[in-house]
Amino acid sequence: EAAAAARPDAKRPAVGGAPTAGAATSAEANQAAVQAGNACYKRDDYAGAVAAFTLAIGAYATAEVPAQLLSNRSAAYAGLKEYSAALSDAEACIERRPDWAKAYSRKGNALHGLRLLDPAAAAYRKALELEPNNAIVAKSLLNCEQLLRDNAPTSSAAAAATSGASAITSATSA
């Protein structure tokens, strides 16, 4: 270590352990950030996962960010219940890989969290169209559809609302 430190061409990490230069070192650091994000996610440390995936994403030009990183960060944001951020990453993921079921699943999860149930169901259906045997997405769709049914006005409530609106219209036009 002392010999390496004495060499002026030796690559030393900057404060915080990030590499200072070199494509191989940057790629290694980026891979380490991805691995750290995955490890954080697995132990339900969603804030740590978001931070690590954000670090990895920062190594790319905006248009070149891999869909997998956006998907992973979307899941971490959803774990934090930051559904708007999760949706943003899911939509960017879809732009990069419009044929990837997981991207639509992430979008469905974010919309579901935002309680935008009709668009969530549509996203889950698109995911199932691309990957018909995905049991997790199928279950998410069923849950979403159940919420839609539970929140739908009953026919008597709808009739009461309609007749109430008619009575108001009649009263105001007289």
mmCIF file with all atom_site columns, C-alpha atoms in Angstrom:
data_model
loop_
_atom_site.group_PDB
_atom_site.id
_atom_site.type_symbol
_atom_site.label_atom_id
_atom_site.label_alt_id
_atom_site.label_comp_id
_atom_site.label_asym_id
_atom_site.label_entity_id
_atom_site.label_seq_id
_atom_site.pdbx_PDB_ins_code
_atom_site.Cartn_x
_atom_site.Cartn_y
_atom_site.Cartn_z
_atom_site.occupancy
_atom_site.B_iso_or_equiv
_atom_site.pdbx_formal_charge
_atom_site.auth_seq_id
_atom_site.auth_comp_id
_atom_site.auth_asym_id
_atom_site.auth_atom_id
_atom_site.pdbx_PDB_model_num
ATOM 1   C CA . GLU A 1 1   ? 0.000   0.000   0.000   1.00 0.00 ? 1   GLU A CA 1
ATOM 2   C CA . ALA A 1 2   ? 2.799   2.402   0.857   1.00 0.00 ? 2   ALA A CA 1
ATOM 3   C CA . ALA A 1 3   ? 4.484   1.593   -2.458  1.00 0.00 ? 3   ALA A CA 1
ATOM 4   C CA . ALA A 1 4   ? 1.281   2.316   -4.345  1.00 0.00 ? 4   ALA A CA 1
ATOM 5   C CA . ALA A 1 5   ? 0.801   5.578   -2.478  1.00 0.00 ? 5   ALA A CA 1
ATOM 6   C CA . ALA A 1 6   ? 4.314   6.641   -3.415  1.00 0.00 ? 6   ALA A CA 1
ATOM 7   C CA . ARG A 1 7   ? 3.648   6.133   -7.133  1.00 0.00 ? 7   ARG A CA 1
ATOM 8   C CA . PRO A 1 8   ? 2.241   9.327   -8.675  1.00 0.00 ? 8   PRO A CA 1
ATOM 9   C CA . ASP A 1 9   ? 0.264   7.349   -11.277 1.00 0.00 ? 9   ASP A CA 1
ATOM 10  C CA . ALA A 1 10  ? -1.505  5.182   -8.670  1.00 0.00 ? 10  ALA A CA 1
ATOM 11  C CA . LYS A 1 11  ? -5.278  5.571   -8.645  1.00 0.00 ? 11  LYS A CA 1
ATOM 12  C CA . ARG A 1 12  ? -6.443  6.475   -5.172  1.00 0.00 ? 12  ARG A CA 1
ATOM 13  C CA . PRO A 1 13  ? -10.013 6.780   -4.064  1.00 0.00 ? 13  PRO A CA 1
ATOM 14  C CA . ALA A 1 14  ? -11.320 10.255  -3.420  1.00 0.00 ? 14  ALA A CA 1
ATOM 15  C CA . VAL A 1 15  ? -12.943 11.107  -0.125  1.00 0.00 ? 15  VAL A CA 1
ATOM 16  C CA . GLY A 1 16  ? -15.771 8.644   0.437   1.00 0.00 ? 16  GLY A CA 1
ATOM 17  C CA . GLY A 1 17  ? -14.052 5.854   -1.448  1.00 0.00 ? 17  GLY A CA 1
ATOM 18  C CA . ALA A 1 18  ? -15.102 6.819   -4.961  1.00 0.00 ? 18  ALA A CA 1
ATOM 19  C CA . PRO A 1 19  ? -12.464 6.258   -7.637  1.00 0.00 ? 19  PRO A CA 1
ATOM 20  C CA . THR A 1 20  ? -10.784 9.339   -9.026  1.00 0.00 ? 20  THR A CA 1
ATOM 21  C CA . ALA A 1 21  ? -10.219 8.288   -12.632 1.00 0.00 ? 21  ALA A CA 1
ATOM 22  C CA . GLY A 1 22  ? -10.122 5.436   -15.083 1.00 0.00 ? 22  GLY A CA 1
ATOM 23  C CA . ALA A 1 23  ? -12.902 3.693   -16.954 1.00 0.00 ? 23  ALA A CA 1
ATOM 24  C CA . ALA A 1 24  ? -12.287 0.325   -15.307 1.00 0.00 ? 24  ALA A CA 1
ATOM 25  C CA . THR A 1 25  ? -12.293 1.862   -11.851 1.00 0.00 ? 25  THR A CA 1
ATOM 26  C CA . SER A 1 26  ? -15.466 3.842   -12.631 1.00 0.00 ? 26  SER A CA 1
ATOM 27  C CA . ALA A 1 27  ? -17.175 0.724   -13.938 1.00 0.00 ? 27  ALA A CA 1
ATOM 28  C CA . GLU A 1 28  ? -16.151 -1.130  -10.787 1.00 0.00 ? 28  GLU A CA 1
ATOM 29  C CA . ALA A 1 29  ? -17.468 1.671   -8.592  1.00 0.00 ? 29  ALA A CA 1
ATOM 30  C CA . ASN A 1 30  ? -20.718 1.736   -10.551 1.00 0.00 ? 30  ASN A CA 1
ATOM 31  C CA . GLN A 1 31  ? -21.092 -2.024  -10.197 1.00 0.00 ? 31  GLN A CA 1
ATOM 32  C CA . ALA A 1 32  ? -20.409 -1.699  -6.468  1.00 0.00 ? 32  ALA A CA 1
ATOM 33  C CA . ALA A 1 33  ? -23.180 0.913   -6.208  1.00 0.00 ? 33  ALA A CA 1
ATOM 34  C CA . VAL A 1 34  ? -25.608 -1.410  -8.007  1.00 0.00 ? 34  VAL A CA 1
ATOM 35  C CA . GLN A 1 35  ? -24.671 -4.296  -5.701  1.00 0.00 ? 35  GLN A CA 1
ATOM 36  C CA . ALA A 1 36  ? -25.066 -2.052  -2.665  1.00 0.00 ? 36  ALA A CA 1
ATOM 37  C CA . GLY A 1 37  ? -28.494 -0.961  -3.922  1.00 0.00 ? 37  GLY A CA 1
ATOM 38  C CA . ASN A 1 38  ? -29.579 -4.561  -4.403  1.00 0.00 ? 38  ASN A CA 1
ATOM 39  C CA . ALA A 1 39  ? -28.310 -5.513  -0.925  1.00 0.00 ? 39  ALA A CA 1
ATOM 40  C CA . CYS A 1 40  ? -30.103 -2.553  0.675   1.00 0.00 ? 40  CYS A CA 1
ATOM 41  C CA . TYR A 1 41  ? -33.334 -3.424  -1.130  1.00 0.00 ? 41  TYR A CA 1
ATOM 42  C CA . LYS A 1 42  ? -33.181 -7.059  0.007   1.00 0.00 ? 42  LYS A CA 1
ATOM 43  C CA . ARG A 1 43  ? -32.960 -5.975  3.649   1.00 0.00 ? 43  ARG A CA 1
ATOM 44  C CA . ASP A 1 44  ? -35.793 -3.435  3.213   1.00 0.00 ? 44  ASP A CA 1
ATOM 45  C CA . ASP A 1 45  ? -33.428 -0.448  3.452   1.00 0.00 ? 45  ASP A CA 1
ATOM 46  C CA . TYR A 1 46  ? -35.246 1.382   0.682   1.00 0.00 ? 46  TYR A CA 1
ATOM 47  C CA . ALA A 1 47  ? -33.636 4.756   1.387   1.00 0.00 ? 47  ALA A CA 1
ATOM 48  C CA . GLY A 1 48  ? -30.194 3.154   1.087   1.00 0.00 ? 48  GLY A CA 1
ATOM 49  C CA . ALA A 1 49  ? -31.286 1.428   -2.115  1.00 0.00 ? 49  ALA A CA 1
ATOM 50  C CA . VAL A 1 50  ? -32.524 4.701   -3.627  1.00 0.00 ? 50  VAL A CA 1
ATOM 51  C CA . ALA A 1 51  ? -29.241 6.402   -2.702  1.00 0.00 ? 51  ALA A CA 1
ATOM 52  C CA . ALA A 1 52  ? -27.121 3.597   -4.179  1.00 0.00 ? 52  ALA A CA 1
ATOM 53  C CA . PHE A 1 53  ? -29.166 3.295   -7.380  1.00 0.00 ? 53  PHE A CA 1
ATOM 54  C CA . THR A 1 54  ? -29.126 7.082   -7.771  1.00 0.00 ? 54  THR A CA 1
ATOM 55  C CA . LEU A 1 55  ? -25.337 7.001   -7.502  1.00 0.00 ? 55  LEU A CA 1
ATOM 56  C CA . ALA A 1 56  ? -25.173 4.295   -10.174 1.00 0.00 ? 56  ALA A CA 1
ATOM 57  C CA . ILE A 1 57  ? -27.623 6.167   -12.415 1.00 0.00 ? 57  ILE A CA 1
ATOM 58  C CA . GLY A 1 58  ? -25.475 9.293   -12.116 1.00 0.00 ? 58  GLY A CA 1
ATOM 59  C CA . ALA A 1 59  ? -22.666 7.547   -13.980 1.00 0.00 ? 59  ALA A CA 1
ATOM 60  C CA . TYR A 1 60  ? -24.728 7.629   -17.201 1.00 0.00 ? 60  TYR A CA 1
ATOM 61  C CA . ALA A 1 61  ? -25.927 10.307  -19.561 1.00 0.00 ? 61  ALA A CA 1
ATOM 62  C CA . THR A 1 62  ? -29.688 10.660  -19.050 1.00 0.00 ? 62  THR A CA 1
ATOM 63  C CA . ALA A 1 63  ? -30.638 8.898   -22.281 1.00 0.00 ? 63  ALA A CA 1
ATOM 64  C CA . GLU A 1 64  ? -28.244 6.029   -21.585 1.00 0.00 ? 64  GLU A CA 1
ATOM 65  C CA . VAL A 1 65  ? -29.412 5.014   -18.110 1.00 0.00 ? 65  VAL A CA 1
ATOM 66  C CA . PRO A 1 66  ? -30.157 1.276   -18.228 1.00 0.00 ? 66  PRO A CA 1
ATOM 67  C CA . ALA A 1 67  ? -33.801 0.332   -17.754 1.00 0.00 ? 67  ALA A CA 1
ATOM 68  C CA . GLN A 1 68  ? -32.827 -2.167  -15.050 1.00 0.00 ? 68  GLN A CA 1
ATOM 69  C CA . LEU A 1 69  ? -31.431 0.615   -12.830 1.00 0.00 ? 69  LEU A CA 1
ATOM 70  C CA . LEU A 1 70  ? -34.564 2.705   -13.278 1.00 0.00 ? 70  LEU A CA 1
ATOM 71  C CA . SER A 1 71  ? -36.699 -0.341  -12.514 1.00 0.00 ? 71  SER A CA 1
ATOM 72  C CA . ASN A 1 72  ? -34.732 -1.072  -9.357  1.00 0.00 ? 72  ASN A CA 1
ATOM 73  C CA . ARG A 1 73  ? -34.930 2.505   -8.140  1.00 0.00 ? 73  ARG A CA 1
ATOM 74  C CA . SER A 1 74  ? -38.652 2.604   -8.941  1.00 0.00 ? 74  SER A CA 1
ATOM 75  C CA . ALA A 1 75  ? -39.158 -0.422  -6.686  1.00 0.00 ? 75  ALA A CA 1
ATOM 76  C CA . ALA A 1 76  ? -37.121 1.208   -3.917  1.00 0.00 ? 76  ALA A CA 1
ATOM 77  C CA . TYR A 1 77  ? -39.125 4.430   -4.184  1.00 0.00 ? 77  TYR A CA 1
ATOM 78  C CA . ALA A 1 78  ? -42.326 2.370   -3.965  1.00 0.00 ? 78  ALA A CA 1
ATOM 79  C CA . GLY A 1 79  ? -40.929 0.731   -0.841  1.00 0.00 ? 79  GLY A CA 1
ATOM 80  C CA . LEU A 1 80  ? -40.600 4.234   0.629   1.00 0.00 ? 80  LEU A CA 1
ATOM 81  C CA . LYS A 1 81  ? -44.167 4.990   -0.519  1.00 0.00 ? 81  LYS A CA 1
ATOM 82  C CA . GLU A 1 82  ? -42.766 7.739   -2.757  1.00 0.00 ? 82  GLU A CA 1
ATOM 83  C CA . TYR A 1 83  ? -45.067 6.699   -5.550  1.00 0.00 ? 83  TYR A CA 1
ATOM 84  C CA . SER A 1 84  ? -44.679 9.776   -7.754  1.00 0.00 ? 84  SER A CA 1
ATOM 85  C CA . ALA A 1 85  ? -40.917 9.208   -7.942  1.00 0.00 ? 85  ALA A CA 1
ATOM 86  C CA . ALA A 1 86  ? -41.544 5.491   -8.509  1.00 0.00 ? 86  ALA A CA 1
ATOM 87  C CA . LEU A 1 87  ? -43.879 6.352   -11.387 1.00 0.00 ? 87  LEU A CA 1
ATOM 88  C CA . SER A 1 88  ? -41.356 8.710   -12.961 1.00 0.00 ? 88  SER A CA 1
ATOM 89  C CA . ASP A 1 89  ? -38.679 5.999   -12.984 1.00 0.00 ? 89  ASP A CA 1
ATOM 90  C CA . ALA A 1 90  ? -41.151 3.392   -14.251 1.00 0.00 ? 90  ALA A CA 1
ATOM 91  C CA . GLU A 1 91  ? -42.161 5.615   -17.157 1.00 0.00 ? 91  GLU A CA 1
ATOM 92  C CA . ALA A 1 92  ? -38.512 6.292   -18.031 1.00 0.00 ? 92  ALA A CA 1
ATOM 93  C CA . CYS A 1 93  ? -37.958 2.545   -17.879 1.00 0.00 ? 93  CYS A CA 1
ATOM 94  C CA . ILE A 1 94  ? -40.824 1.969   -20.334 1.00 0.00 ? 94  ILE A CA 1
ATOM 95  C CA . GLU A 1 95  ? -39.323 4.548   -22.712 1.00 0.00 ? 95  GLU A CA 1
ATOM 96  C CA . ARG A 1 96  ? -36.119 2.506   -22.804 1.00 0.00 ? 96  ARG A CA 1
ATOM 97  C CA . ARG A 1 97  ? -37.697 -0.952  -22.906 1.00 0.00 ? 97  ARG A CA 1
ATOM 98  C CA . PRO A 1 98  ? -41.329 -0.780  -24.068 1.00 0.00 ? 98  PRO A CA 1
ATOM 99  C CA . ASP A 1 99  ? -41.398 -4.552  -24.470 1.00 0.00 ? 99  ASP A CA 1
ATOM 100 C CA . TRP A 1 100 ? -40.386 -5.345  -20.869 1.00 0.00 ? 100 TRP A CA 1
ATOM 101 C CA . ALA A 1 101 ? -43.154 -6.596  -18.590 1.00 0.00 ? 101 ALA A CA 1
ATOM 102 C CA . LYS A 1 102 ? -41.337 -5.552  -15.420 1.00 0.00 ? 102 LYS A CA 1
ATOM 103 C CA . ALA A 1 103 ? -41.375 -1.908  -16.522 1.00 0.00 ? 103 ALA A CA 1
ATOM 104 C CA . TYR A 1 104 ? -45.185 -2.003  -16.762 1.00 0.00 ? 104 TYR A CA 1
ATOM 105 C CA . SER A 1 105 ? -45.400 -3.865  -13.473 1.00 0.00 ? 105 SER A CA 1
ATOM 106 C CA . ARG A 1 106 ? -43.389 -1.081  -11.801 1.00 0.00 ? 106 ARG A CA 1
ATOM 107 C CA . LYS A 1 107 ? -45.730 1.484   -13.362 1.00 0.00 ? 107 LYS A CA 1
ATOM 108 C CA . GLY A 1 108 ? -48.744 -0.464  -12.124 1.00 0.00 ? 108 GLY A CA 1
ATOM 109 C CA . ASN A 1 109 ? -47.301 -0.609  -8.607  1.00 0.00 ? 109 ASN A CA 1
ATOM 110 C CA . ALA A 1 110 ? -46.652 3.138   -8.558  1.00 0.00 ? 110 ALA A CA 1
ATOM 111 C CA . LEU A 1 111 ? -50.113 3.993   -9.888  1.00 0.00 ? 111 LEU A CA 1
ATOM 112 C CA . HIS A 1 112 ? -51.682 1.522   -7.452  1.00 0.00 ? 112 HIS A CA 1
ATOM 113 C CA . GLY A 1 113 ? -49.844 3.266   -4.611  1.00 0.00 ? 113 GLY A CA 1
ATOM 114 C CA . LEU A 1 114 ? -51.158 6.607   -5.864  1.00 0.00 ? 114 LEU A CA 1
ATOM 115 C CA . ARG A 1 115 ? -54.662 5.073   -5.836  1.00 0.00 ? 115 ARG A CA 1
ATOM 116 C CA . LEU A 1 116 ? -54.994 5.645   -9.589  1.00 0.00 ? 116 LEU A CA 1
ATOM 117 C CA . LEU A 1 117 ? -56.605 2.259   -9.953  1.00 0.00 ? 117 LEU A CA 1
ATOM 118 C CA . ASP A 1 118 ? -57.855 2.313   -13.548 1.00 0.00 ? 118 ASP A CA 1
ATOM 119 C CA . PRO A 1 119 ? -54.444 3.230   -15.020 1.00 0.00 ? 119 PRO A CA 1
ATOM 120 C CA . ALA A 1 120 ? -52.760 0.817   -12.582 1.00 0.00 ? 120 ALA A CA 1
ATOM 121 C CA . ALA A 1 121 ? -54.949 -2.019  -13.843 1.00 0.00 ? 121 ALA A CA 1
ATOM 122 C CA . ALA A 1 122 ? -54.130 -1.058  -17.440 1.00 0.00 ? 122 ALA A CA 1
ATOM 123 C CA . ALA A 1 123 ? -50.395 -1.158  -16.661 1.00 0.00 ? 123 ALA A CA 1
ATOM 124 C CA . TYR A 1 124 ? -50.735 -4.567  -14.998 1.00 0.00 ? 124 TYR A CA 1
ATOM 125 C CA . ARG A 1 125 ? -52.698 -5.844  -18.028 1.00 0.00 ? 125 ARG A CA 1
ATOM 126 C CA . LYS A 1 126 ? -49.925 -4.640  -20.351 1.00 0.00 ? 126 LYS A CA 1
ATOM 127 C CA . ALA A 1 127 ? -47.354 -6.437  -18.173 1.00 0.00 ? 127 ALA A CA 1
ATOM 128 C CA . LEU A 1 128 ? -49.414 -9.632  -18.402 1.00 0.00 ? 128 LEU A CA 1
ATOM 129 C CA . GLU A 1 129 ? -49.773 -9.209  -22.153 1.00 0.00 ? 129 GLU A CA 1
ATOM 130 C CA . LEU A 1 130 ? -45.965 -9.235  -22.362 1.00 0.00 ? 130 LEU A CA 1
ATOM 131 C CA . GLU A 1 131 ? -45.470 -11.939 -19.718 1.00 0.00 ? 131 GLU A CA 1
ATOM 132 C CA . PRO A 1 132 ? -48.706 -13.935 -19.384 1.00 0.00 ? 132 PRO A CA 1
ATOM 133 C CA . ASN A 1 133 ? -47.465 -16.374 -16.737 1.00 0.00 ? 133 ASN A CA 1
ATOM 134 C CA . ASN A 1 134 ? -46.289 -13.784 -14.205 1.00 0.00 ? 134 ASN A CA 1
ATOM 135 C CA . ALA A 1 135 ? -48.198 -14.815 -11.083 1.00 0.00 ? 135 ALA A CA 1
ATOM 136 C CA . ILE A 1 136 ? -47.106 -11.787 -9.060  1.00 0.00 ? 136 ILE A CA 1
ATOM 137 C CA . VAL A 1 137 ? -48.459 -9.327  -11.638 1.00 0.00 ? 137 VAL A CA 1
ATOM 138 C CA . ALA A 1 138 ? -51.633 -11.393 -12.025 1.00 0.00 ? 138 ALA A CA 1
ATOM 139 C CA . LYS A 1 139 ? -52.195 -11.168 -8.256  1.00 0.00 ? 139 LYS A CA 1
ATOM 140 C CA . SER A 1 140 ? -51.508 -7.411  -8.300  1.00 0.00 ? 140 SER A CA 1
ATOM 141 C CA . LEU A 1 141 ? -54.081 -7.006  -11.066 1.00 0.00 ? 141 LEU A CA 1
ATOM 142 C CA . LEU A 1 142 ? -56.653 -9.027  -9.117  1.00 0.00 ? 142 LEU A CA 1
ATOM 143 C CA . ASN A 1 143 ? -56.049 -6.887  -6.019  1.00 0.00 ? 143 ASN A CA 1
ATOM 144 C CA . CYS A 1 144 ? -56.375 -3.713  -8.062  1.00 0.00 ? 144 CYS A CA 1
ATOM 145 C CA . GLU A 1 145 ? -59.588 -4.906  -9.723  1.00 0.00 ? 145 GLU A CA 1
ATOM 146 C CA . GLN A 1 146 ? -61.012 -5.847  -6.312  1.00 0.00 ? 146 GLN A CA 1
ATOM 147 C CA . LEU A 1 147 ? -60.321 -2.319  -5.056  1.00 0.00 ? 147 LEU A CA 1
ATOM 148 C CA . LEU A 1 148 ? -62.027 -0.930  -8.147  1.00 0.00 ? 148 LEU A CA 1
ATOM 149 C CA . ARG A 1 149 ? -65.102 -3.075  -7.449  1.00 0.00 ? 149 ARG A CA 1
ATOM 150 C CA . ASP A 1 150 ? -65.079 -2.168  -3.746  1.00 0.00 ? 150 ASP A CA 1
ATOM 151 C CA . ASN A 1 151 ? -64.873 1.534   -4.548  1.00 0.00 ? 151 ASN A CA 1
ATOM 152 C CA . ALA A 1 152 ? -67.441 1.496   -7.335  1.00 0.00 ? 152 ALA A CA 1
ATOM 153 C CA . PRO A 1 153 ? -70.741 3.117   -6.401  1.00 0.00 ? 153 PRO A CA 1
ATOM 154 C CA . THR A 1 154 ? -73.515 0.605   -5.864  1.00 0.00 ? 154 THR A CA 1
ATOM 155 C CA . SER A 1 155 ? -76.444 0.806   -8.241  1.00 0.00 ? 155 SER A CA 1
ATOM 156 C CA . SER A 1 156 ? -78.701 2.243   -5.498  1.00 0.00 ? 156 SER A CA 1
ATOM 157 C CA . ALA A 1 157 ? -76.086 4.856   -4.559  1.00 0.00 ? 157 ALA A CA 1
ATOM 158 C CA . ALA A 1 158 ? -75.641 5.757   -8.210  1.00 0.00 ? 158 ALA A CA 1
ATOM 159 C CA . ALA A 1 159 ? -79.410 6.039   -8.646  1.00 0.00 ? 159 ALA A CA 1
ATOM 160 C CA . ALA A 1 160 ? -79.675 8.256   -5.562  1.00 0.00 ? 160 ALA A CA 1
ATOM 161 C CA . ALA A 1 161 ? -76.892 10.481  -6.853  1.00 0.00 ? 161 ALA A CA 1
ATOM 162 C CA . THR A 1 162 ? -78.572 10.727  -10.246 1.00 0.00 ? 162 THR A CA 1
ATOM 163 C CA . SER A 1 163 ? -82.025 11.528  -8.806  1.00 0.00 ? 163 SER A CA 1
ATOM 164 C CA . GLY A 1 164 ? -80.442 14.044  -6.441  1.00 0.00 ? 164 GLY A CA 1
ATOM 165 C CA . ALA A 1 165 ? -78.758 15.747  -9.360  1.00 0.00 ? 165 ALA A CA 1
ATOM 166 C CA . SER A 1 166 ? -82.072 15.753  -11.266 1.00 0.00 ? 166 SER A CA 1
ATOM 167 C CA . ALA A 1 167 ? -83.859 17.360  -8.331  1.00 0.00 ? 167 ALA A CA 1
ATOM 168 C CA . ILE A 1 168 ? -81.196 20.063  -8.114  1.00 0.00 ? 168 ILE A CA 1
ATOM 169 C CA . THR A 1 169 ? -81.417 20.702  -11.856 1.00 0.00 ? 169 THR A CA 1
ATOM 170 C CA . SER A 1 170 ? -85.227 20.914  -11.673 1.00 0.00 ? 170 SER A CA 1
ATOM 171 C CA . ALA A 1 171 ? -85.091 23.279  -8.696  1.00 0.00 ? 171 ALA A CA 1
ATOM 172 C CA . THR A 1 172 ? -82.585 25.618  -10.348 1.00 0.00 ? 172 THR A CA 1
ATOM 173 C CA . SER A 1 173 ? -84.341 25.760  -13.695 1.00 0.00 ? 173 SER A CA 1
ATOM 174 C CA . ALA A 1 174 ? -87.722 26.703  -12.175 1.00 0.00 ? 174 ALA A CA 1
#
